[in-house]
XYZ file of C-alpha atoms in Angstrom:
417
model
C 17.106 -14.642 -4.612
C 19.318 -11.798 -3.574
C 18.080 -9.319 -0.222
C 20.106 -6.642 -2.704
C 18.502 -3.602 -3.685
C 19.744 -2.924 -7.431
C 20.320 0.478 -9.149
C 17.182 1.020 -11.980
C 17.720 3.361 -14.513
C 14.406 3.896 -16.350
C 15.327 5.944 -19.210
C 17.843 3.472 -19.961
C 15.202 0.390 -20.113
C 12.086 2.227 -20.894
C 11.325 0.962 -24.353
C 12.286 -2.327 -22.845
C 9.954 -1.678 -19.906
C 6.952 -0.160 -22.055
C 6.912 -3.627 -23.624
C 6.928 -5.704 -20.671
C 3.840 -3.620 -19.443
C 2.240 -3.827 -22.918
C 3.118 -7.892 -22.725
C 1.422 -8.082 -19.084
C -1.523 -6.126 -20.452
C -2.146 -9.107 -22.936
C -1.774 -11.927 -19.895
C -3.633 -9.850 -17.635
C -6.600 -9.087 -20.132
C -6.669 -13.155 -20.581
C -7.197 -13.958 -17.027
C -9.393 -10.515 -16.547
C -12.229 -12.320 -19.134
C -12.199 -15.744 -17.525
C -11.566 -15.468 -13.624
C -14.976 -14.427 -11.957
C -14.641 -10.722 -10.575
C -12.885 -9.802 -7.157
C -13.349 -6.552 -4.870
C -11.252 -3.817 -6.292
C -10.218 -6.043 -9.441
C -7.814 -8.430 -7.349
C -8.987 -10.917 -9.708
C -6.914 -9.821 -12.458
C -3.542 -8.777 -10.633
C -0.166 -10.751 -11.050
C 2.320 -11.276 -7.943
C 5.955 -11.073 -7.717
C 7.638 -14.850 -7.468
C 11.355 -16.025 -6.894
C 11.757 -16.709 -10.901
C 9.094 -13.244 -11.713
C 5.833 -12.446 -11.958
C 2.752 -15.233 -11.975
C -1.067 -15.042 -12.324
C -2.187 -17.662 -9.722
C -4.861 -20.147 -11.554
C -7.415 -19.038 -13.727
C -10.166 -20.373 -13.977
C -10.491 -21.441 -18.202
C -10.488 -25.116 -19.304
C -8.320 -27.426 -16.828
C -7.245 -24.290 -15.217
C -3.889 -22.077 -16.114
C -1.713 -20.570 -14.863
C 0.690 -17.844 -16.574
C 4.359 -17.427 -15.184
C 6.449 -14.237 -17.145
C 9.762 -16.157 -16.154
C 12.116 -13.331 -15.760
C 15.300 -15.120 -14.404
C 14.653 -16.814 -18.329
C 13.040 -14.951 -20.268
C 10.302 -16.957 -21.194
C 6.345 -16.670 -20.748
C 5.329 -19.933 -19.401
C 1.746 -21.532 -18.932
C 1.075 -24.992 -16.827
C -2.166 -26.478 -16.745
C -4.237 -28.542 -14.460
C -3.895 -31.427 -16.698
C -0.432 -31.247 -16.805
C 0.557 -29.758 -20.047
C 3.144 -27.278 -20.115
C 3.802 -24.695 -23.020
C 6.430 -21.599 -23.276
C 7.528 -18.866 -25.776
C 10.609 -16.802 -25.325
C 10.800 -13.466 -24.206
C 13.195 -10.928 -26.388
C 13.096 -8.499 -29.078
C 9.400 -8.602 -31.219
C 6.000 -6.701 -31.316
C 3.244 -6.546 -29.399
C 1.385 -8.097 -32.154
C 3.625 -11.191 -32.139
C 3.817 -11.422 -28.496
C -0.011 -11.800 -28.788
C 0.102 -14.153 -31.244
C 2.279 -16.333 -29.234
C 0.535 -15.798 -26.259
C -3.117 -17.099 -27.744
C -1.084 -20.314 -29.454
C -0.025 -21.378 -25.658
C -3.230 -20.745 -23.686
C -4.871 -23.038 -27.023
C -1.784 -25.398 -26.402
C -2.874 -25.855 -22.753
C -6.798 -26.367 -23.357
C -7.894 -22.622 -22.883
C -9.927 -20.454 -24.499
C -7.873 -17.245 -25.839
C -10.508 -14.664 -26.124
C -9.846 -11.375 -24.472
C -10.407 -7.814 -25.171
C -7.531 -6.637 -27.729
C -6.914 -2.641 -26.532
C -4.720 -1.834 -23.894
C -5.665 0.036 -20.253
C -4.008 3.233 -18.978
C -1.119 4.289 -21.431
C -1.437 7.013 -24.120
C -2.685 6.495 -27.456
C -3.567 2.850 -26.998
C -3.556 0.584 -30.166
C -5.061 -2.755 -29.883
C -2.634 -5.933 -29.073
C -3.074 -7.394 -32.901
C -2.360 -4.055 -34.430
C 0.827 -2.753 -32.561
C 3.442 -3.893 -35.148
C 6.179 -1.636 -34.152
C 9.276 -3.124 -33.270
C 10.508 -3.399 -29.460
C 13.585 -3.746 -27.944
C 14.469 -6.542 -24.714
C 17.021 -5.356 -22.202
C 17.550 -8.707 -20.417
C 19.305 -7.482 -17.925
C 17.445 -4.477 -16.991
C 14.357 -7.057 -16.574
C 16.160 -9.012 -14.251
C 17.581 -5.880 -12.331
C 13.411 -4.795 -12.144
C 12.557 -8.705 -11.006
C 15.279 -8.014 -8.349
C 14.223 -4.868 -7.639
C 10.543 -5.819 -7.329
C 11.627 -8.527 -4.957
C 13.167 -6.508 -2.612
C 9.826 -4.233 -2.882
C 7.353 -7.038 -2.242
C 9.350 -8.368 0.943
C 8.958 -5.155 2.720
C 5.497 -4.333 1.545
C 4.089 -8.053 2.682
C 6.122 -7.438 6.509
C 4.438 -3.944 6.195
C 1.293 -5.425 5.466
C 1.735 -7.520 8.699
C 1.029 -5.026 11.404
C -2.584 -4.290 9.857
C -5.959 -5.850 11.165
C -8.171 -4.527 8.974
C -9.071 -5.027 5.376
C -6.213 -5.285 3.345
C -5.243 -6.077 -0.140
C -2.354 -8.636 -1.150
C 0.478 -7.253 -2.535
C 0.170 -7.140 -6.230
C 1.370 -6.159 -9.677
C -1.476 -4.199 -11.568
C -0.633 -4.656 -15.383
C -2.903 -1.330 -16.311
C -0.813 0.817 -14.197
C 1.926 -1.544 -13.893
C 2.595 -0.466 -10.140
C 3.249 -2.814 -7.506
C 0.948 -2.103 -4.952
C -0.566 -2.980 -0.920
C -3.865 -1.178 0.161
C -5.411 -0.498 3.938
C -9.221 0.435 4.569
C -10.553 1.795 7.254
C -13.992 -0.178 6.817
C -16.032 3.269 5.826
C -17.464 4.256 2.831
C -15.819 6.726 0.574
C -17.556 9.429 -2.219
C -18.354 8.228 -5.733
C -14.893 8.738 -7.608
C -15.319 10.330 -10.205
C -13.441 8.566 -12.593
C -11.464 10.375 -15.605
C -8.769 7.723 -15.645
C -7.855 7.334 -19.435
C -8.135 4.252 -21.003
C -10.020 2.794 -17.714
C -13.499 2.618 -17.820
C -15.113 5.120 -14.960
C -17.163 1.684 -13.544
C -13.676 0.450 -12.459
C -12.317 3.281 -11.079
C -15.520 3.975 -8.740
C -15.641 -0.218 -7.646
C -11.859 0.333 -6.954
C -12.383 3.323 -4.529
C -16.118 2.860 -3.482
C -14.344 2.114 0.612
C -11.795 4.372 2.386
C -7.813 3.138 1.257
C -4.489 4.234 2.378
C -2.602 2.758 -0.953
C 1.514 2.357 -1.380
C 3.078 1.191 -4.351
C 6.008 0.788 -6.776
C 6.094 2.420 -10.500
C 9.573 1.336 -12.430
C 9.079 4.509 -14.137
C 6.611 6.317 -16.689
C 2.886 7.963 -16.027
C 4.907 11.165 -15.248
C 7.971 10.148 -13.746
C 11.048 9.582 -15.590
C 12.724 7.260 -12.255
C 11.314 4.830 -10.148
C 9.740 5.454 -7.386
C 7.617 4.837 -4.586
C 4.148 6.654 -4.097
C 1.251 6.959 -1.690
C -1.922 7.876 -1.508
C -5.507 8.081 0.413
C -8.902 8.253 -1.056
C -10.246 10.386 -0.197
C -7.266 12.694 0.764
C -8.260 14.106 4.682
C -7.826 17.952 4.923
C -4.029 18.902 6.001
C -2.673 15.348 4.234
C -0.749 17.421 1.687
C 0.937 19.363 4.271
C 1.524 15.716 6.443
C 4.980 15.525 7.771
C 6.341 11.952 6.114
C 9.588 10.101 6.502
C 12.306 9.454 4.734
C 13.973 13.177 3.904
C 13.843 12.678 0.529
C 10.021 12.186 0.302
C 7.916 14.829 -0.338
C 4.126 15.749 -2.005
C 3.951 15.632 -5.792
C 1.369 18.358 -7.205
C 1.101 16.610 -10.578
C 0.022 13.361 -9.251
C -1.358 14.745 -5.844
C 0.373 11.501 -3.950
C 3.847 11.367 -1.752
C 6.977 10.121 -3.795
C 9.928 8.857 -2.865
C 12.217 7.802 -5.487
C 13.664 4.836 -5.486
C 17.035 5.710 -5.389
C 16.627 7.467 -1.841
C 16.150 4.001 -0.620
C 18.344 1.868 -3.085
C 21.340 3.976 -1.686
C 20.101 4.132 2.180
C 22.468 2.718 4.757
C 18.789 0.541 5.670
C 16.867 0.353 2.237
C 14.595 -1.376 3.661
C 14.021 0.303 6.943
C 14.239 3.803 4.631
C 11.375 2.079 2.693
C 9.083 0.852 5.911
C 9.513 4.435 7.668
C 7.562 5.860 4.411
C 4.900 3.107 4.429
C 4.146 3.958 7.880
C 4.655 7.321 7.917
C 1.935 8.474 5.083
C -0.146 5.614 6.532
C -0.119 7.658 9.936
C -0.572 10.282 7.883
C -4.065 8.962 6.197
C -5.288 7.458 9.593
C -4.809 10.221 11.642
C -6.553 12.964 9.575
C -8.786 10.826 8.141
C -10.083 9.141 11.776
C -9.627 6.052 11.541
C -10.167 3.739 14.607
C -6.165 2.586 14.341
C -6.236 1.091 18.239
C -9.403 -1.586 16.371
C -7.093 -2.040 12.857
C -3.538 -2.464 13.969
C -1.365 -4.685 15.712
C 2.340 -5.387 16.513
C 4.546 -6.242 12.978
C 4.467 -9.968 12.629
C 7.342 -12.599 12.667
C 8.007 -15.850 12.008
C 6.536 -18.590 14.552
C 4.672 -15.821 16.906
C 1.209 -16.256 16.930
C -0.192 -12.625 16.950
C -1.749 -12.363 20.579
C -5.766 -12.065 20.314
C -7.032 -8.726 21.553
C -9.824 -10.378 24.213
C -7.294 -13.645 25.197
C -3.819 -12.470 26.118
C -3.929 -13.510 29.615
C -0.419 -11.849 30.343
C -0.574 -8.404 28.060
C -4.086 -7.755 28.859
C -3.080 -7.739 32.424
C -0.405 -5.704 31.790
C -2.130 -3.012 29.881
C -4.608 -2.919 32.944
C -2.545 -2.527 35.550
C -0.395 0.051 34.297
C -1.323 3.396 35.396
C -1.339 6.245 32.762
C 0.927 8.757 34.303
C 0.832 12.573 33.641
C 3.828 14.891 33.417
C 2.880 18.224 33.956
C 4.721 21.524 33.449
C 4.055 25.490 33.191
C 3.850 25.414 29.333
C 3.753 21.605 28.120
C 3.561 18.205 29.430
C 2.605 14.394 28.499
C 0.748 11.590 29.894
C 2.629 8.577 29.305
C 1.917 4.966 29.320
C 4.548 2.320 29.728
C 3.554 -1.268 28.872
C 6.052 -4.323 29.244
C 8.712 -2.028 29.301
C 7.336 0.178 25.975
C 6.674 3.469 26.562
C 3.260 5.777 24.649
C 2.752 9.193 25.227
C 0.095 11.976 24.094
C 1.789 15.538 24.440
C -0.189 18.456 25.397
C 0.330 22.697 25.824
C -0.963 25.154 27.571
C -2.809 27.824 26.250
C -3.763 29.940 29.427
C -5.414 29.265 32.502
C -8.117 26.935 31.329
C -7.000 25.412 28.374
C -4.763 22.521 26.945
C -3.880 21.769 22.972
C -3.372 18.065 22.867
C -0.612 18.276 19.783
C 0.847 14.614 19.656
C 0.184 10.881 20.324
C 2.725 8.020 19.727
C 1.958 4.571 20.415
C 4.950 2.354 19.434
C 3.612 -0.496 16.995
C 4.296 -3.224 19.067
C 1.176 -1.751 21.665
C -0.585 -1.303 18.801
C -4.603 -2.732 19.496
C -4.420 -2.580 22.724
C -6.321 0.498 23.355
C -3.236 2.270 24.792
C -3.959 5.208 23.081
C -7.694 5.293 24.016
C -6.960 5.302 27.606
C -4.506 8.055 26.804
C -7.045 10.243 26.042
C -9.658 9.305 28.178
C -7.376 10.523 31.147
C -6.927 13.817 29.775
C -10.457 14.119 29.566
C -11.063 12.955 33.177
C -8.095 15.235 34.054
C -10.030 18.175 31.910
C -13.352 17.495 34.384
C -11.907 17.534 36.990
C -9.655 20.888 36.476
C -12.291 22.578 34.792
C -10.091 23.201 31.611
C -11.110 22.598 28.311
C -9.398 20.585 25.555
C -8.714 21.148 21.687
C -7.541 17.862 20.089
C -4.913 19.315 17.521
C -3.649 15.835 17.108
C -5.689 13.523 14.398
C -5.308 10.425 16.955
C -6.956 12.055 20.018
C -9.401 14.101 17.489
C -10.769 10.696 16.432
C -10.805 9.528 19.700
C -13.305 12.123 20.629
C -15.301 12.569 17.906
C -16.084 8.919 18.664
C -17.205 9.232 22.204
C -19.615 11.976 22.422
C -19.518 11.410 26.046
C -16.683 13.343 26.051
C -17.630 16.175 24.098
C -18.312 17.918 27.233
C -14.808 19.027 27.661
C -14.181 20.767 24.097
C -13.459 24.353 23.789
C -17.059 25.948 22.405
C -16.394 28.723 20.269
């Protein structure tokens, strides 16, 4: 396995690459009838592997599990009773491929029944009647298998630094996006579905809480290069307009999500640094204007042999968080309070808008404070600061916003209109 980010062309490969998805679509609708069903449909996901992409065990006859072998080229299924059957992978039809797909799941004591049309692609025709001929780019599939590699390392370190609710990193065959999803443990409106070939059910299980989603597309549904997206549902106001990192990102109208395409990050100096700063960027982006309680659902990015401190028992950080004073910086026009922890430095920025009244513009609490309530007790000084002063606030920063609208207590200190 190669740390190698690899140039994708998707015109090149994309009859090559509609096939794969259509050839997923037929594993994926296999395990989606027999493996019982998961929050958001995990249940029926794939995940990226050294040799390509596998379906963990599902749950039909001994139990099987599906491998697409992409170092190979072969479709291989292993079962709890220790049978093994494979096809190859290369130039055929749909209909074939479904064919030999239903002979190996028999093979290794399954039952092969599964719903024959495919999900989210234009003008689906069912699996058994799709005779048209497709093509197999071998290498291209094992330049997307490196590719999608790369991806998944990043997005499972990204998916480190989160607390909360949080989704594996997986392969949806529908969409055939790689993907890793936040919540903020709220809620959200009844989506209102309209996703073609996807029943509206789906759609409105799959959104029915609060997400901040990432992902990978090798190409297609709109875009003709791979790319990198991100989402929230639902969008806060002003998350259009969010500023996001890397340069080349920037806010698709016709899929109303942030792209990045791919090549922006397979030709960085740091791909994957160029990839994290997106992640965390339109995650920032979601949390802030959407309020979410970040201090309760984040924590320092994880590494190898470091138990993540607990929140309530870390003698020596607690301590340290406590005893450090929030200082404040105060000038004519601007100034900061700032916070430094074991050496890190936060900070919440504010101006001044006359006599009696401050615009708190910008908080930054370096990840590795992250859950320690650094940024709370940011903010709560300003607003003992505010009392005492008599000025009044307006929390133009998300972060702080939140912070208030979460503490009526300190309400008192808001500029009435």
């Amino acid at each position: 396995m190669s740390n190698k980010w690899p140039q994708l062309d998707y015109l090149g490969w994309r009859e090559t690459c509609s096939a794969l998805h259509l050839y997923l679509q037929v594993a994926g609708k296999y395990r989606l009838a027999h493996a019982p069903w998961l929050n958001h449909s995990w249940h029926a996901t794939f995940y990226v592997t050294p040799l390509g992409l596998a379906s963990s065990p599902i749950p039909d006859g001994p139990g099987i599990e599906i491998l697409f072998d992409l170092r190979e080229h072969m479709v291989v299924g292993t079962s709890g009773n220790g049978r093994t059957a494979s096809f190859a992978l290369g130039p055929s039809t749909v209909a074939t491929f479904h064919a030999d797909f239903v002979r190996l799941v028999s093979e290794l004591g399954g039952t092969p029944t599964f719903n024959d049309n495919p999900n989210e692609v234009p003008n689906p025709v069912p699996f058994t009647e799709d005779h048209r001929d497709r093509p197999y780019d071998r290498d291209a599939v094992q330049r997307f298998h490196d590719a999608s590699v790369a991806v998944d390392r990043v997005f499972n370190r990204f998916r480190t630094a989160f607390l909360g609710k949080s989704s594996p990193v997986h392969l949806f065959w529908g969409s055939f996006d790689l993907a890793v999803t936040r919540f903020s443990g709220r809620r959200a409106p009844l989506h209102p579905g309209g996703v073609p070939s996807l029943p509206d059910d789906v759609a409105q299980e799959a959104y029915d809480r609060e997400v901040s989603s990432a992902g990978f597309w090798p190409g297609g549904g709109g875009l003709d290069y791979p790319a990198f997206y991100a989402y929230a549902y639902p969008a806060p106001n002003g998350f259009r307009g969010a500023p996001v990192r890397p340069e080349a990102a920037f806010w698709h109208e016709g899929l109303s999500e942030f792209v990045l395409p791919y090549e922006a990050v397979q030709s960085a100096a740091d791909p994957d640094g160029a990839l994290t700063a997106f992640l965390v960027s339109t995650y920032e982006a979601a949390a802030d204007l959407g309020g979410w309680d970040r201090d309760l659902l984040e924590c320092a990015q994880g590494r190898p042999r470091r138990v993540r401190p607990a929140d309530a028992a870390q003698p020596g950080a607690t301590a340290h968080s406590a005893d450090a004073e929030v200082e404040r910086e105060d000038g004519a026009f601007k100034g900061r309070y700032r916070l430094v922890v074991d050496g890190v430095e936060a900070e919440m920025t504010y101006s001044r808008a006359g006599k009696g009244l401050i615009i708190i513009d910008h908080t930054e609490v370096p990840a590795v404070l992250r859950g320690r309530k650094i940024g709370e007790r940011l903010v709560r000084q300003a607003i003992e600061d505010a009392r005492r002063d008599g000025v009044a606030i307006v929390p133009l920063c998300p972060f702080a916003k939140a912070q208030i609208d979460r503490h009526p207590e300190w309400q008192d200190v808001l500029r009435r209109s």
